[in-house]
C-alpha angles and dihedrals in degrees: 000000000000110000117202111190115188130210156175091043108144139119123293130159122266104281090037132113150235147186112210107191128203120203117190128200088227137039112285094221094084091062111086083214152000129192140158127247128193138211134199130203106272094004140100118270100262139205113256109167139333135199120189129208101275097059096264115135133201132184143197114262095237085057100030099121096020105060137040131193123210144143154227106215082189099059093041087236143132122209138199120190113195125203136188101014131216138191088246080063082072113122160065109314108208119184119217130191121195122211105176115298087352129088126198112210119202118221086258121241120225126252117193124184119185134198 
């Protein structure tokens, strides 16, 4: 059973940052990708960031610029730095990891930006 364990959520002020880390139970090599997602209260799980297998990374349009994904195969562990804060920021991180047809979800951290 893959284990996602998420991390380094908390409250900081717009323009701030943040590291959200992502430990998983099993190397992280076997997932053919692994991303984070975000919700928001009252919103759609949405699409953050994703990095594939072979190191490439691609980002939603509302983060590209702010934050980068990236991550430690030796550690086992995804990361997701995040720049330049703003309130719209503001929600739930989940991880994912992708193996095939099956995704992994993480129990999300909280990220809260204020104004």
């Amino acid at each position: 059973q893959v284990q996602l364990v998420e991390s380094g959520g908390g409250l900081v002020q717009a323009g701030e940052s943040l590291r959200l880390s992502c430990a998983a139970s099993g190397s992280i090599s076997s997932f053919n990708r692994m991303g984070w997602y975000r919700q928001a209260p009252g919103k759609q799980r949405e699409w953050v960031a994703n990095i594939i297998s072979s190191g490439a990374t691609i980002y939603a349009d509302a983060v590209k610029g702010r934050f980068t994904i990236s991550r430690d195969n030796a550690k086992n562990t995804v990361y997701l730095q995040m720049n330049s804060l703003k309130p719209e920021d503001t929600a739930v991180y989940y991880c994912s990891a992708a193996r095939t047809i099956i995704t992994y979800w993480g129990q999300g951290t909280q990220v809260t930006v204020s104004s």
